[in-house]
Amino acid sequence: MKKILLFALVASLGAGCKNYLEEDTTGLLYGPNVLSTQEGLESALTGAYRGLANQWGYGFIHPSANAATIGSDDVTTHPASNKADWREFDQFNVSTTNQRSGAVYTGCYKAIQGANNVINNYQKTTGTKATIDIIAGEAYFIRGFSYYWLTRFYGNIPLVTVGEYSSDLLTIKKSTPAEVYALIVDDLKKAEAMLPNTRRDPGRPNAGSAKAFLADVYLTMAGWPLKLTANYDLAAAKAKEVIDNRALYGFALMPTFAEVFANDPAVAIIPESVFQINGFTGGSGTANATYGNTTMPGEEGGWDDMFAELNFFNSFPAGPRKDATFRTQFGLGATKIPWQQSLTKHPYYQKWYIKGNIVTSSISLPSVMMRYPHVLTIYAEAKARGTGGPDQAAYDALNQVRLRGLPAGAKPLTPADGLTAAQFADAVVQERAWEFACERTRWFDLIRLERVEAANAAKSPDDLQPIKPITKANYWFPLPYTDTSINPNLNQ
């Protein structure tokens, strides 16, 4: 029987762009006995990864996920040009036909379908058990990862755990975030138990990757919409496991921030990468299109897709991190102009430039979906908001990230500074804003802490503004029309 998921197929066939119409079936179509072999299982896993990495169609190696998170206060887009899909997010007016939203949705469900084929069949597969268990652990990780992105973007979503198509999928109902998070937690727990501890090939998670994402999931569950505040303790404990065993997992904080974003296509993985999705210029549709053109100004042959919001840039603390984060003078030759004289009159994000200032939309660089400093800030914030408040380890974790970004000789924060637990937690959240600027992180922090309205109220008048008052309804995007048009249950 053909095993193909309705949502991944319909969404990819329904988006209104030629590149989105090219259906990739790698790892999705099987004969009746294929998944009984280890090779067939590996093919299904390849299909799951493929859902996360298609250059123009879906997943995370093109800037659709970046576009979907610019309702935060760190990134904006061009007020005109061909950026309508981008502006919808920044102005809180996302349509059901938004191709950027649809690309993430489609990619995640493609990945889920491939993962489901592995998860539902690996116990019946013949081969080397240790290898099969690792394949299954990766599938659990990919499914948990994908549902984590989906429920944060869309809230109530179809929760699909089958790989085979059936007519029941035409009437499937939405599941609540609580139901989705229960599956995410269970999947990531299975992944951490089944994956090896040691560093693996670039793009392959290990047990530390699963633990790190589980810590992030717990932190998110403690905020809006679930508000399970007991999960702060769970987040702190799980993040501490990663920190204490970072050498085992192969994670490390790099000495300088500039090194993190050297963006050398010859470097396959950096020590800070907890999990990444790889791009390869040699493979059809698998190059990374997030770097280069999309984040460069028109003066340098760029597309002006995303650049810094003015108040965020102006308030960013001076130091080596700010210098490495932003591009403030434009021109690839000897002649430069300051950002104030550019066409958009905004600074741009240096961290997405390719080494050598290469102007291209196809590069062999990964999309790093979590860096090790993220784990440090999870621990620091969760410990502050949990039982007992911040301990010395929480201060140490925050200072590792903070001091690297500030000028030499900057004073570390200490308990003697007299911060309350809430003040310390807020300091961590602000540090995350600086550290992960334009890395698809700030939006989710604002959502879980219910600060979207306040952040947007503080925008510069020279940035795009919401076109109507922001409400909690704007925290989630509408499901794509490609699905809601054929299943009325998804409109409820």
Tab-separated table of C-alpha atoms in Angstrom:
chain	number	residue	atom	x	y	z
A	1	MET	CA	0.000	0.000	0.000
A	2	LYS	CA	1.262	3.468	-0.741
A	3	LYS	CA	2.152	5.299	2.411
A	4	ILE	CA	1.788	9.015	1.870
A	5	LEU	CA	0.414	11.560	4.266
A	6	LEU	CA	-2.464	13.687	3.063
A	7	PHE	CA	-1.277	16.925	4.605
A	8	ALA	CA	2.253	16.848	3.234
A	9	LEU	CA	0.998	16.050	-0.253
A	10	VAL	CA	-1.896	18.496	-0.395
A	11	ALA	CA	0.057	21.380	1.082
A	12	SER	CA	2.933	20.962	-1.353
A	13	LEU	CA	0.616	20.680	-4.350
A	14	GLY	CA	-1.544	23.597	-3.313
A	15	ALA	CA	0.978	26.381	-2.668
A	16	GLY	CA	0.941	28.923	-5.468
A	17	CYS	CA	4.599	28.890	-6.563
A	18	LYS	CA	6.302	26.701	-9.137
A	19	ASN	CA	9.064	25.611	-6.765
A	20	TYR	CA	6.497	24.561	-4.202
A	21	LEU	CA	4.802	22.270	-6.706
A	22	GLU	CA	7.694	19.891	-7.127
A	23	GLU	CA	6.636	16.984	-4.968
A	24	ASP	CA	9.516	15.022	-3.486
A	25	THR	CA	8.575	11.477	-2.522
A	26	THR	CA	11.944	10.330	-1.150
A	27	GLY	CA	11.284	8.072	1.792
A	28	LEU	CA	7.506	8.372	1.468
A	29	LEU	CA	6.408	5.636	-0.951
A	30	TYR	CA	6.875	1.977	-0.094
A	31	GLY	CA	5.945	-1.489	-1.193
A	32	PRO	CA	4.367	-3.796	1.388
A	33	ASN	CA	7.603	-5.330	2.621
A	34	VAL	CA	10.129	-2.517	2.341
A	35	LEU	CA	9.949	-1.416	5.976
A	36	SER	CA	10.684	-4.924	7.175
A	37	THR	CA	14.298	-4.405	6.117
A	38	GLN	CA	16.930	-2.209	7.727
A	39	GLU	CA	17.598	-0.577	4.364
A	40	GLY	CA	13.919	0.290	3.966
A	41	LEU	CA	13.851	1.754	7.452
A	42	GLU	CA	16.869	3.905	6.623
A	43	SER	CA	15.082	5.087	3.474
A	44	ALA	CA	12.082	6.166	5.532
A	45	LEU	CA	14.404	8.048	7.887
A	46	THR	CA	15.978	9.774	4.880
A	47	GLY	CA	12.481	10.837	3.874
A	48	ALA	CA	11.916	12.308	7.313
A	49	TYR	CA	15.106	14.357	7.112
A	50	ARG	CA	14.200	15.405	3.586
A	51	GLY	CA	11.048	17.000	4.924
A	52	LEU	CA	13.183	19.373	6.977
A	53	ALA	CA	15.503	20.351	4.138
A	54	ASN	CA	14.223	21.498	0.768
A	55	GLN	CA	15.842	24.644	-0.566
A	56	TRP	CA	12.757	26.435	-1.852
A	57	GLY	CA	9.811	24.249	-1.010
A	58	TYR	CA	9.671	23.389	2.673
A	59	GLY	CA	11.544	22.886	5.925
A	60	PHE	CA	14.349	24.961	7.425
A	61	ILE	CA	17.172	25.521	4.929
A	62	HIS	CA	15.374	28.470	3.405
A	63	PRO	CA	14.128	31.548	5.263
A	64	SER	CA	10.439	30.683	5.692
A	65	ALA	CA	10.864	29.966	9.416
A	66	ASN	CA	12.774	33.244	9.755
A	67	ALA	CA	9.886	35.054	8.086
A	68	ALA	CA	7.373	33.420	10.416
A	69	THR	CA	9.178	34.731	13.509
A	70	ILE	CA	9.549	38.418	12.582
A	71	GLY	CA	6.583	39.431	14.713
A	72	SER	CA	9.264	39.788	17.378
A	73	ASP	CA	11.194	43.012	18.004
A	74	ASP	CA	14.567	42.041	16.508
A	75	VAL	CA	13.806	41.565	12.800
A	76	THR	CA	11.757	43.341	10.172
A	77	THR	CA	11.424	43.336	6.390
A	78	HIS	CA	11.073	45.641	3.405
A	79	PRO	CA	7.932	47.810	3.553
A	80	ALA	CA	7.258	47.321	-0.172
A	81	SER	CA	8.869	45.247	-2.925
A	82	ASN	CA	7.808	41.584	-3.184
A	83	LYS	CA	7.835	40.922	0.554
A	84	ALA	CA	4.080	40.597	1.124
A	85	ASP	CA	4.384	37.184	2.785
A	86	TRP	CA	7.078	38.530	5.124
A	87	ARG	CA	5.090	41.652	6.006
A	88	GLU	CA	2.057	39.622	7.004
A	89	PHE	CA	3.994	38.248	9.977
A	90	ASP	CA	5.481	41.579	11.017
A	91	GLN	CA	2.100	43.298	10.773
A	92	PHE	CA	0.124	40.474	12.445
A	93	ASN	CA	-2.107	39.806	9.475
A	94	VAL	CA	-1.100	36.276	8.424
A	95	SER	CA	-3.312	34.778	5.718
A	96	THR	CA	-4.251	31.138	5.208
A	97	THR	CA	-2.438	31.217	1.858
A	98	ASN	CA	0.870	32.591	3.167
A	99	GLN	CA	3.537	30.539	1.408
A	100	ARG	CA	6.134	31.018	4.148
A	101	SER	CA	3.779	29.624	6.767
A	102	GLY	CA	2.752	26.826	4.434
A	103	ALA	CA	6.359	25.867	3.743
A	104	VAL	CA	7.129	25.214	7.400
A	105	TYR	CA	3.828	23.384	7.869
A	106	THR	CA	4.398	21.164	4.842
A	107	GLY	CA	7.999	20.391	5.718
A	108	CYS	CA	7.192	19.400	9.271
A	109	TYR	CA	4.360	17.104	8.237
A	110	LYS	CA	6.546	15.500	5.586
A	111	ALA	CA	9.152	14.852	8.271
A	112	ILE	CA	6.483	13.501	10.617
A	113	GLN	CA	5.207	11.093	8.003
A	114	GLY	CA	8.654	9.669	7.367
A	115	ALA	CA	9.242	9.413	11.117
A	116	ASN	CA	5.897	7.680	11.610
A	117	ASN	CA	6.863	5.033	9.060
A	118	VAL	CA	9.988	4.284	11.078
A	119	ILE	CA	8.355	4.417	14.506
A	120	ASN	CA	5.449	2.181	13.509
A	121	ASN	CA	7.645	-0.475	11.901
A	122	TYR	CA	11.096	-0.597	13.498
A	123	GLN	CA	10.197	-3.280	16.030
A	124	LYS	CA	9.300	-5.611	13.125
A	125	THR	CA	12.417	-4.839	11.081
A	126	THR	CA	15.161	-7.410	10.621
A	127	GLY	CA	18.767	-6.302	10.878
A	128	THR	CA	21.247	-5.131	13.505
A	129	LYS	CA	19.215	-4.205	16.576
A	130	ALA	CA	21.632	-1.533	17.816
A	131	THR	CA	21.514	0.234	14.442
A	132	ILE	CA	17.745	-0.119	14.157
A	133	ASP	CA	17.286	1.386	17.623
A	134	ILE	CA	19.386	4.410	16.623
A	135	ILE	CA	17.314	4.859	13.464
A	136	ALA	CA	14.171	4.747	15.590
A	137	GLY	CA	15.686	7.190	18.082
A	138	GLU	CA	16.326	9.632	15.257
A	139	ALA	CA	12.757	9.209	14.051
A	140	TYR	CA	11.396	9.975	17.521
A	141	PHE	CA	13.640	13.041	17.665
A	142	ILE	CA	12.520	14.297	14.253
A	143	ARG	CA	8.843	13.782	15.061
A	144	GLY	CA	9.140	15.551	18.410
A	145	PHE	CA	11.151	18.368	16.841
A	146	SER	CA	8.600	18.809	14.036
A	147	TYR	CA	5.550	18.821	16.287
A	148	TYR	CA	7.330	21.302	18.568
A	149	TRP	CA	7.619	23.775	15.706
A	150	LEU	CA	4.076	23.130	14.539
A	151	THR	CA	2.283	23.623	17.844
A	152	ARG	CA	4.278	26.751	18.662
A	153	PHE	CA	3.308	28.250	15.312
A	154	TYR	CA	-0.271	26.992	14.986
A	155	GLY	CA	-1.445	25.952	18.460
A	156	ASN	CA	-4.201	23.407	17.827
A	157	ILE	CA	-3.061	21.120	15.019
A	158	PRO	CA	-3.780	17.698	13.478
A	159	LEU	CA	-1.895	15.104	15.497
A	160	VAL	CA	-0.993	12.377	13.019
A	161	THR	CA	0.806	9.233	14.164
A	162	VAL	CA	0.149	6.992	11.156
A	163	GLY	CA	2.218	6.638	8.014
A	164	GLU	CA	-0.442	5.185	5.761
A	165	TYR	CA	-3.101	7.286	4.111
A	166	SER	CA	-6.692	6.534	5.003
A	167	SER	CA	-9.943	8.375	4.454
A	168	ASP	CA	-10.001	9.126	8.185
A	169	LEU	CA	-7.366	11.785	7.555
A	170	LEU	CA	-9.918	13.731	5.532
A	171	THR	CA	-11.923	14.338	8.690
A	172	ILE	CA	-9.226	14.403	11.346
A	173	LYS	CA	-9.781	16.963	14.098
A	174	LYS	CA	-7.303	19.295	15.714
A	175	SER	CA	-5.547	18.338	18.926
A	176	THR	CA	-4.854	20.778	21.735
A	177	PRO	CA	-1.345	21.974	22.595
A	178	ALA	CA	-1.506	19.884	25.783
A	179	GLU	CA	-2.105	16.742	23.717
A	180	VAL	CA	0.634	17.640	21.248
A	181	TYR	CA	3.167	18.447	23.971
A	182	ALA	CA	2.474	15.100	25.633
A	183	LEU	CA	3.585	13.377	22.434
A	184	ILE	CA	6.595	15.690	22.035
A	185	VAL	CA	7.836	14.942	25.543
A	186	ASP	CA	7.329	11.215	25.091
A	187	ASP	CA	9.147	11.253	21.729
A	188	LEU	CA	12.124	13.203	23.041
A	189	LYS	CA	12.402	10.946	26.095
A	190	LYS	CA	12.525	7.939	23.783
A	191	ALA	CA	15.090	9.695	21.604
A	192	GLU	CA	17.418	10.477	24.508
A	193	ALA	CA	17.279	6.833	25.593
A	194	MET	CA	17.876	5.375	22.124
A	195	LEU	CA	20.410	7.751	20.581
A	196	PRO	CA	24.161	7.440	21.236
A	197	ASN	CA	25.876	9.966	23.482
A	198	THR	CA	28.852	10.783	21.287
A	199	ARG	CA	29.018	13.437	18.610
A	200	ARG	CA	27.703	12.137	15.302
A	201	ASP	CA	27.929	13.171	11.678
A	202	PRO	CA	26.748	16.739	11.009
A	203	GLY	CA	22.964	16.882	10.954
A	204	ARG	CA	22.447	13.778	13.104
A	205	PRO	CA	21.217	14.244	16.681
A	206	ASN	CA	22.682	12.464	19.697
A	207	ALA	CA	21.291	11.942	23.187
A	208	GLY	CA	22.483	15.401	24.192
A	209	SER	CA	20.491	16.940	21.334
A	210	ALA	CA	17.328	15.222	22.569
A	211	LYS	CA	17.956	16.327	26.160
A	212	ALA	CA	18.580	19.920	25.072
A	213	PHE	CA	15.344	20.112	23.109
A	214	LEU	CA	13.466	18.429	25.946
A	215	ALA	CA	14.763	21.150	28.278
A	216	ASP	CA	13.541	23.803	25.839
A	217	VAL	CA	10.157	22.086	25.556
A	218	TYR	CA	9.776	22.055	29.350
A	219	LEU	CA	10.668	25.759	29.494
A	220	THR	CA	8.056	26.529	26.846
A	221	MET	CA	5.399	24.415	28.550
A	222	ALA	CA	5.932	26.437	31.723
A	223	GLY	CA	4.776	29.556	29.870
A	224	TRP	CA	1.816	30.428	27.657
A	225	PRO	CA	-0.445	28.679	26.761
A	226	LEU	CA	-0.057	25.717	29.145
A	227	LYS	CA	1.518	27.608	32.077
A	228	LEU	CA	2.712	24.418	33.762
A	229	THR	CA	5.091	26.278	36.037
A	230	ALA	CA	6.289	23.074	37.699
A	231	ASN	CA	8.076	22.422	34.412
A	232	TYR	CA	10.633	25.113	35.202
A	233	ASP	CA	12.294	22.629	37.553
A	234	LEU	CA	12.187	19.959	34.843
A	235	ALA	CA	13.732	22.351	32.329
A	236	ALA	CA	16.530	23.318	34.699
A	237	ALA	CA	17.314	19.706	35.573
A	238	LYS	CA	17.389	18.551	31.958
A	239	ALA	CA	19.515	21.510	30.826
A	240	LYS	CA	21.930	20.810	33.691
A	241	GLU	CA	22.317	17.238	32.435
A	242	VAL	CA	23.485	18.624	29.109
A	243	ILE	CA	25.795	21.200	30.692
A	244	ASP	CA	27.385	18.676	33.052
A	245	ASN	CA	27.941	16.194	30.198
A	246	ARG	CA	28.764	18.641	27.415
A	247	ALA	CA	32.127	17.023	26.690
A	248	LEU	CA	30.472	13.623	26.317
A	249	TYR	CA	27.954	15.058	23.857
A	250	GLY	CA	30.565	17.112	22.003
A	251	PHE	CA	29.090	20.547	22.781
A	252	ALA	CA	31.222	23.571	23.644
A	253	LEU	CA	30.988	27.338	23.844
A	254	MET	CA	33.300	28.843	21.245
A	255	PRO	CA	35.868	31.398	22.484
A	256	THR	CA	34.573	34.341	20.458
A	257	PHE	CA	31.185	35.219	19.025
A	258	ALA	CA	32.739	36.102	15.670
A	259	GLU	CA	33.987	32.519	15.297
A	260	VAL	CA	30.447	31.223	15.678
A	261	PHE	CA	29.378	33.107	12.578
A	262	ALA	CA	32.453	32.800	10.404
A	263	ASN	CA	30.046	30.947	8.054
A	264	ASP	CA	32.744	29.089	6.203
A	265	PRO	CA	31.151	26.623	3.734
A	266	ALA	CA	34.168	24.355	4.224
A	267	VAL	CA	33.280	23.853	7.927
A	268	ALA	CA	30.601	21.186	8.304
A	269	ILE	CA	29.788	21.744	11.988
A	270	ILE	CA	30.790	24.086	14.796
A	271	PRO	CA	31.284	23.066	18.457
A	272	GLU	CA	28.170	25.019	19.519
A	273	SER	CA	25.817	23.132	17.226
A	274	VAL	CA	23.423	21.038	19.303
A	275	PHE	CA	21.337	20.135	16.267
A	276	GLN	CA	21.523	21.373	12.708
A	277	ILE	CA	19.871	20.711	9.366
A	278	ASN	CA	22.473	20.453	6.650
A	279	GLY	CA	22.502	22.062	3.249
A	280	PHE	CA	24.536	20.792	0.317
A	281	THR	CA	25.044	22.653	-2.930
A	282	GLY	CA	25.834	19.369	-4.660
A	283	GLY	CA	22.387	17.917	-4.003
A	284	SER	CA	19.240	18.822	-5.899
A	285	GLY	CA	17.205	21.251	-3.834
A	286	THR	CA	19.314	20.814	-0.710
A	287	ALA	CA	21.458	23.982	-0.671
A	288	ASN	CA	20.848	26.484	2.116
A	289	ALA	CA	19.057	29.587	0.875
A	290	THR	CA	18.883	31.391	4.224
A	291	TYR	CA	22.393	32.801	4.010
A	292	GLY	CA	23.597	35.358	1.491
A	293	ASN	CA	21.044	37.099	-0.725
A	294	THR	CA	18.121	36.917	1.656
A	295	THR	CA	19.835	38.900	4.412
A	296	MET	CA	21.897	41.285	2.256
A	297	PRO	CA	20.862	44.808	1.201
A	298	GLY	CA	20.072	45.735	-2.360
A	299	GLU	CA	23.277	47.750	-2.489
A	300	GLU	CA	25.186	44.464	-2.265
A	301	GLY	CA	22.997	42.448	-4.602
A	302	GLY	CA	20.779	41.219	-1.767
A	303	TRP	CA	17.041	40.749	-1.570
A	304	ASP	CA	16.290	42.854	1.540
A	305	ASP	CA	14.225	40.020	3.038
A	306	MET	CA	15.195	40.555	6.678
A	307	PHE	CA	17.153	43.135	8.619
A	308	ALA	CA	17.374	44.604	12.100
A	309	GLU	CA	14.670	46.639	13.803
A	310	LEU	CA	15.957	50.079	14.733
A	311	ASN	CA	15.262	50.199	18.475
A	312	PHE	CA	16.646	46.691	18.883
A	313	PHE	CA	19.861	47.675	17.140
A	314	ASN	CA	20.183	50.968	19.017
A	315	SER	CA	19.721	49.330	22.417
A	316	PHE	CA	22.033	46.394	21.688
A	317	PRO	CA	25.027	46.525	24.087
A	318	ALA	CA	28.285	47.562	22.434
A	319	GLY	CA	30.993	44.935	22.246
A	320	PRO	CA	32.328	42.096	20.093
A	321	ARG	CA	28.926	40.438	19.844
A	322	LYS	CA	27.284	43.555	18.414
A	323	ASP	CA	30.171	43.984	15.984
A	324	ALA	CA	29.758	40.402	14.734
A	325	THR	CA	25.951	40.494	14.707
A	326	PHE	CA	25.318	43.518	12.490
A	327	ARG	CA	26.514	44.871	9.150
A	328	THR	CA	26.381	48.678	9.364
A	329	GLN	CA	28.271	49.701	6.223
A	330	PHE	CA	27.324	48.439	2.803
A	331	GLY	CA	29.284	47.846	-0.371
A	332	LEU	CA	31.300	44.864	-1.523
A	333	GLY	CA	34.062	47.003	-2.999
A	334	ALA	CA	36.183	49.793	-1.580
A	335	THR	CA	33.313	52.280	-1.446
A	336	LYS	CA	31.027	51.909	1.571
A	337	ILE	CA	27.926	53.732	2.695
A	338	PRO	CA	26.578	53.783	6.260
A	339	TRP	CA	23.271	52.097	6.908
A	340	GLN	CA	21.625	55.468	7.515
A	341	GLN	CA	22.175	56.299	3.833
A	342	SER	CA	21.032	52.952	2.452
A	343	LEU	CA	17.777	52.383	0.596
A	344	THR	CA	16.060	50.785	3.603
A	345	LYS	CA	17.894	52.886	6.218
A	346	HIS	CA	18.393	49.880	8.484
A	347	PRO	CA	21.375	47.825	9.707
A	348	TYR	CA	21.528	44.245	8.428
A	349	TYR	CA	22.501	40.977	10.066
A	350	GLN	CA	26.166	40.163	9.548
A	351	LYS	CA	25.618	36.744	11.122
A	352	TRP	CA	23.871	35.502	7.964
A	353	TYR	CA	26.583	36.670	5.553
A	354	ILE	CA	28.687	33.962	3.905
A	355	LYS	CA	32.451	34.032	4.435
A	356	GLY	CA	33.981	36.240	1.745
A	357	ASN	CA	30.707	38.173	1.323
A	358	ILE	CA	29.606	35.724	-1.359
A	359	VAL	CA	26.396	36.845	-3.041
A	360	THR	CA	24.379	33.678	-3.635
A	361	SER	CA	21.166	31.953	-2.634
A	362	SER	CA	22.701	28.461	-2.595
A	363	ILE	CA	25.406	27.506	-0.128
A	364	SER	CA	26.616	24.444	1.748
A	365	LEU	CA	25.991	25.816	5.218
A	366	PRO	CA	23.727	24.296	7.871
A	367	SER	CA	20.700	25.770	9.560
A	368	VAL	CA	21.718	25.439	13.205
A	369	MET	CA	18.453	24.877	15.051
A	370	MET	CA	19.965	25.108	18.549
A	371	ARG	CA	23.322	26.320	19.817
A	372	TYR	CA	24.911	25.345	23.136
A	373	PRO	CA	24.463	28.862	24.628
A	374	HIS	CA	20.729	28.208	24.295
A	375	VAL	CA	21.111	25.379	26.810
A	376	LEU	CA	23.028	27.643	29.204
A	377	THR	CA	20.262	30.248	29.101
A	378	ILE	CA	17.557	27.612	29.520
A	379	TYR	CA	19.201	26.495	32.743
A	380	ALA	CA	19.733	30.034	34.019
A	381	GLU	CA	16.163	31.171	33.373
A	382	ALA	CA	14.447	27.964	34.446
A	383	LYS	CA	16.450	27.802	37.684
A	384	ALA	CA	15.523	31.413	38.437
A	385	ARG	CA	11.820	30.810	37.848
A	386	GLY	CA	11.807	27.426	39.579
A	387	THR	CA	12.284	26.189	43.116
A	388	GLY	CA	14.826	28.138	45.126
A	389	GLY	CA	15.653	30.781	42.546
A	390	PRO	CA	18.991	31.190	40.758
A	391	ASP	CA	22.016	29.412	42.196
A	392	GLN	CA	25.675	30.050	41.475
A	393	ALA	CA	25.502	27.641	38.541
A	394	ALA	CA	22.749	29.777	37.030
A	395	TYR	CA	24.914	32.881	37.350
A	396	ASP	CA	27.847	31.002	35.864
A	397	ALA	CA	25.751	29.833	32.909
A	398	LEU	CA	24.484	33.332	32.188
A	399	ASN	CA	27.916	34.907	32.559
A	400	GLN	CA	29.462	32.495	30.063
A	401	VAL	CA	27.127	33.833	27.401
A	402	ARG	CA	27.007	37.429	28.581
A	403	LEU	CA	30.731	38.087	29.041
A	404	ARG	CA	31.657	36.668	25.656
A	405	GLY	CA	29.473	39.325	24.056
A	406	LEU	CA	30.722	42.302	26.059
A	407	PRO	CA	34.013	44.238	25.927
A	408	ALA	CA	36.988	42.759	27.767
A	409	GLY	CA	36.912	43.523	31.468
A	410	ALA	CA	33.126	43.602	31.761
A	411	LYS	CA	31.893	42.769	35.240
A	412	PRO	CA	30.121	39.434	35.711
A	413	LEU	CA	26.751	39.360	37.404
A	414	THR	CA	26.839	37.945	40.939
A	415	PRO	CA	24.318	37.328	43.722
A	416	ALA	CA	25.832	40.405	45.384
A	417	ASP	CA	24.196	42.553	42.702
A	418	GLY	CA	20.952	42.029	44.566
A	419	LEU	CA	18.752	40.898	41.710
A	420	THR	CA	15.517	39.221	42.681
A	421	ALA	CA	14.774	35.875	41.059
A	422	ALA	CA	12.352	37.590	38.664
A	423	GLN	CA	14.892	40.270	37.771
A	424	PHE	CA	17.552	37.661	37.130
A	425	ALA	CA	15.165	35.678	34.904
A	426	ASP	CA	14.359	38.821	32.940
A	427	ALA	CA	18.071	39.502	32.535
A	428	VAL	CA	18.459	36.035	31.032
A	429	VAL	CA	15.579	36.611	28.611
A	430	GLN	CA	17.153	39.886	27.505
A	431	GLU	CA	20.503	38.159	27.099
A	432	ARG	CA	18.850	35.578	24.880
A	433	ALA	CA	17.520	38.405	22.720
A	434	TRP	CA	21.035	39.726	22.143
A	435	GLU	CA	22.697	36.337	21.762
A	436	PHE	CA	20.164	34.825	19.370
A	437	ALA	CA	19.132	37.923	17.431
A	438	CYS	CA	17.614	36.923	14.084
A	439	GLU	CA	17.952	33.218	14.948
A	440	ARG	CA	14.216	32.395	15.224
A	441	THR	CA	14.333	32.474	19.020
A	442	ARG	CA	13.044	35.838	20.221
A	443	TRP	CA	9.514	35.310	18.877
A	444	PHE	CA	9.002	32.172	20.941
A	445	ASP	CA	10.316	33.863	24.094
A	446	LEU	CA	7.832	36.708	23.640
A	447	ILE	CA	4.997	34.238	23.055
A	448	ARG	CA	5.585	32.033	26.103
A	449	LEU	CA	6.072	35.084	28.337
A	450	GLU	CA	3.056	36.921	26.832
A	451	ARG	CA	5.162	39.938	25.896
A	452	VAL	CA	4.370	40.203	22.188
A	453	GLU	CA	2.140	43.231	22.680
A	454	ALA	CA	4.651	45.153	24.798
A	455	ALA	CA	7.552	44.402	22.463
A	456	ASN	CA	5.662	45.645	19.434
A	457	ALA	CA	4.412	48.724	21.237
A	458	ALA	CA	8.044	49.733	21.738
A	459	LYS	CA	8.927	49.633	18.037
A	460	SER	CA	10.495	52.565	16.250
A	461	PRO	CA	7.917	54.486	14.192
A	462	ASP	CA	10.254	53.906	11.234
A	463	ASP	CA	9.657	50.152	11.396
A	464	LEU	CA	6.612	48.234	10.183
A	465	GLN	CA	3.707	48.472	12.620
A	466	PRO	CA	0.895	46.014	13.406
A	467	ILE	CA	-2.121	46.922	11.304
A	468	LYS	CA	-4.531	46.275	14.194
A	469	PRO	CA	-4.331	45.698	17.944
A	470	ILE	CA	-2.503	42.477	18.831
A	471	THR	CA	-4.457	39.848	20.765
A	472	LYS	CA	-3.703	36.309	21.859
A	473	ALA	CA	-5.334	35.153	18.625
A	474	ASN	CA	-2.283	36.573	16.821
A	475	TYR	CA	0.071	34.361	18.800
A	476	TRP	CA	-0.813	31.487	16.468
A	477	PHE	CA	-1.089	31.410	12.688
A	478	PRO	CA	-4.128	30.077	10.823
A	479	LEU	CA	-3.751	26.606	9.373
A	480	PRO	CA	-3.019	26.616	5.629
A	481	TYR	CA	-5.971	26.816	3.263
A	482	THR	CA	-4.699	23.727	1.458
A	483	ASP	CA	-5.838	21.669	4.446
A	484	THR	CA	-8.777	23.631	5.815
A	485	SER	CA	-10.436	23.731	2.384
A	486	ILE	CA	-10.772	19.943	2.273
A	487	ASN	CA	-11.370	19.216	5.953
A	488	PRO	CA	-13.982	21.392	7.667
A	489	ASN	CA	-12.980	19.969	11.063
A	490	LEU	CA	-9.749	21.983	10.856
A	491	ASN	CA	-11.742	25.217	10.795
A	492	GLN	CA	-13.202	24.561	14.236
